[in-house]
Coordinates of C-alpha atoms in Angstrom, one line a residue:
M642 CA 72.7 -158.3 31.9
L643 CA 70.7 -160.2 29.3
S644 CA 68.0 -162.7 29.3
S645 CA 66.8 -165.1 26.7
D646 CA 64.1 -167.6 26.0
T647 CA 62.5 -169.2 23.1
F648 CA 58.9 -170.0 21.8
S649 CA 57.7 -172.1 18.7
Y650 CA 54.6 -172.7 16.7
T651 CA 53.8 -174.8 13.6
V652 CA 51.5 -173.9 10.6
Q653 CA 50.3 -176.0 7.9
A654 CA 49.2 -174.6 4.6
R655 CA 48.1 -175.9 1.1
C656 CA 51.1 -174.6 -1.2
S657 CA 54.4 -175.7 -1.9
P658 CA 57.5 -175.1 0.3
A659 CA 59.0 -172.7 -2.3
E660 CA 56.1 -170.8 -2.2
A661 CA 56.0 -170.5 1.7
A662 CA 59.8 -169.6 1.5
A663 CA 59.1 -166.9 -0.8
L664 CA 56.6 -165.2 1.3
L665 CA 58.7 -165.8 4.7
S666 CA 62.0 -164.7 3.5
D667 CA 60.7 -161.5 1.6
L668 CA 60.2 -159.4 4.9
T669 CA 58.6 -156.5 2.8
R670 CA 55.6 -158.9 2.6
Q671 CA 55.6 -159.3 6.6
G672 CA 53.6 -156.2 6.9
E673 CA 50.7 -158.1 5.5
L674 CA 51.0 -160.6 8.4
H675 CA 52.8 -159.1 11.4
P676 CA 50.6 -157.0 13.5
L677 CA 53.1 -154.5 14.7
I678 CA 54.8 -153.8 11.5
V679 CA 53.9 -150.3 9.9
R680 CA 56.9 -150.1 7.4
V681 CA 59.5 -152.2 5.9
R682 CA 62.3 -151.1 3.8
R683 CA 64.9 -153.0 2.1
V684 CA 68.3 -151.9 2.3
P685 CA 71.7 -153.0 0.9
P686 CA 72.5 -156.3 2.4
R687 CA 75.0 -156.3 5.4
P688 CA 78.0 -158.6 5.2
G689 CA 77.0 -162.1 5.4
A690 CA 73.3 -161.4 4.7
R691 CA 71.2 -162.6 1.6
A692 CA 68.9 -159.5 2.2
S693 CA 68.7 -156.6 4.8
Y694 CA 65.7 -154.5 6.1
T695 CA 65.0 -151.6 8.2
I696 CA 61.6 -152.1 9.9
N697 CA 59.2 -149.8 11.8
D698 CA 56.7 -151.3 14.6
R699 CA 54.2 -149.8 16.5
L700 CA 54.2 -150.7 20.2
A701 CA 52.1 -150.0 23.1
A702 CA 52.9 -150.0 26.9
G703 CA 49.9 -149.3 28.9
P704 CA 48.3 -146.0 27.4
L705 CA 51.7 -145.0 25.9
R706 CA 52.0 -145.6 22.0
F707 CA 55.2 -145.6 20.4
R708 CA 57.1 -146.4 17.2
T709 CA 60.5 -148.5 17.1
T710 CA 62.9 -149.3 14.5
Y711 CA 65.0 -152.1 14.0
H712 CA 67.1 -154.0 11.4
A713 CA 66.7 -157.3 10.1
D714 CA 68.7 -159.7 8.0
V715 CA 67.9 -162.8 6.1
L716 CA 70.9 -165.1 6.7
I717 CA 69.4 -168.2 5.1
S718 CA 66.8 -168.5 2.5
E719 CA 66.3 -171.9 1.1
D720 CA 63.2 -173.9 0.2
D721 CA 63.4 -176.0 3.4
E722 CA 65.0 -173.5 5.8
I723 CA 65.0 -169.6 6.6
V724 CA 67.0 -167.9 9.3
T725 CA 66.4 -164.3 10.0
V726 CA 67.9 -162.1 12.7
A727 CA 66.5 -158.8 14.0
R728 CA 68.5 -156.4 16.0
Q729 CA 67.2 -153.2 18.1
W730 CA 68.7 -151.0 20.6
P731 CA 69.3 -151.7 23.4
A732 CA 70.9 -155.1 22.9
T733 CA 67.7 -156.9 21.9
T734 CA 67.9 -159.6 19.3
V735 CA 65.3 -161.9 17.7
R736 CA 66.4 -165.1 16.0
N737 CA 63.8 -166.8 13.8
H738 CA 64.7 -170.4 12.6
T739 CA 61.9 -171.5 10.3
R740 CA 61.9 -175.1 8.5
L741 CA 59.6 -175.9 5.8
R742 CA 58.6 -179.7 4.9
A743 CA 56.2 -181.0 2.2
E744 CA 53.6 -183.3 3.6
P745 CA 51.0 -185.4 1.9
D746 CA 48.1 -183.8 -0.1
G747 CA 49.8 -180.8 -1.1
L748 CA 50.3 -179.4 2.4
V749 CA 53.6 -177.8 3.8
R750 CA 54.6 -177.9 7.4
I751 CA 56.1 -174.8 8.7
D752 CA 57.8 -175.1 12.1
V753 CA 59.0 -171.8 13.4
E754 CA 61.4 -171.3 16.6
I755 CA 61.8 -167.8 17.8
T756 CA 64.6 -166.7 20.3
L757 CA 64.6 -163.5 21.8
T758 CA 67.5 -162.0 23.9
A759 CA 67.1 -158.5 25.6
P760 CA 68.4 -156.5 28.6
T761 CA 66.9 -158.1 31.7
L762 CA 64.8 -155.1 32.7
L763 CA 63.1 -155.0 29.2
F764 CA 62.9 -158.7 28.8
R765 CA 59.3 -159.6 29.9
Y766 CA 57.8 -156.9 27.7
A767 CA 59.8 -157.5 24.7
F768 CA 59.3 -161.3 24.9
R769 CA 55.4 -160.9 25.5
Q770 CA 55.3 -158.6 22.6
A771 CA 57.2 -160.8 20.2
R772 CA 55.3 -164.0 21.3
D773 CA 51.9 -162.2 21.1
A774 CA 52.8 -160.6 17.6
H775 CA 54.3 -163.9 16.1
L776 CA 51.6 -166.0 17.2
A777 CA 49.2 -163.6 15.6
L778 CA 51.3 -163.8 12.7
A779 CA 51.0 -167.5 12.7
T780 CA 47.2 -167.5 12.4
R781 CA 47.4 -165.5 9.3
L782 CA 50.1 -167.2 7.6
G783 CA 48.0 -170.4 6.6
A784 CA 45.4 -168.4 5.2
A785 CA 47.9 -166.1 3.3
L786 CA 49.8 -169.2 1.9
D787 CA 46.4 -171.2 1.0
R788 CA 45.7 -168.1 -1.3
T789 CA 48.9 -168.1 -2.7
G790 CA 49.0 -172.1 -3.4
N791 CA 45.4 -171.8 -4.7
P792 CA 44.8 -168.9 -6.8
P793 CA 41.3 -168.3 -7.8
P794 CA 40.2 -169.8 -11.0
A795 CA 40.3 -167.6 -14.2
P796 CA 37.1 -166.0 -15.1

């Protein structure tokens, strides 16, 4: 039996939608932002994917520390929309739907919706880990994109 739920967040950054999309659609760069990721390897794209990756996370359950491996595909990668799907055994899927919109004064608005589906026995743990990690990523994302959109002046 599977359970599913969704959470969302919004980030604003001073950059273009294209700069934000470039960072968010290149999962090799997620290690800079995602607190659980320890390694990302690009692999040949799976059928229907724009890009595919194998990702290693470091997780904790009480005093236990362990690593897990999952596979992620970038399905849509446009300046205004990114869709990724990550799959992990057993029957766990994380779908990330990101929309990007230019706003006044050089800001971009990034709306992210994450849907996690997992076996009911694992669901609460997996959902809490995903939500906490992605909300931590959100706090780092604005600063990372502000640096991208506003490079320091040349010496």
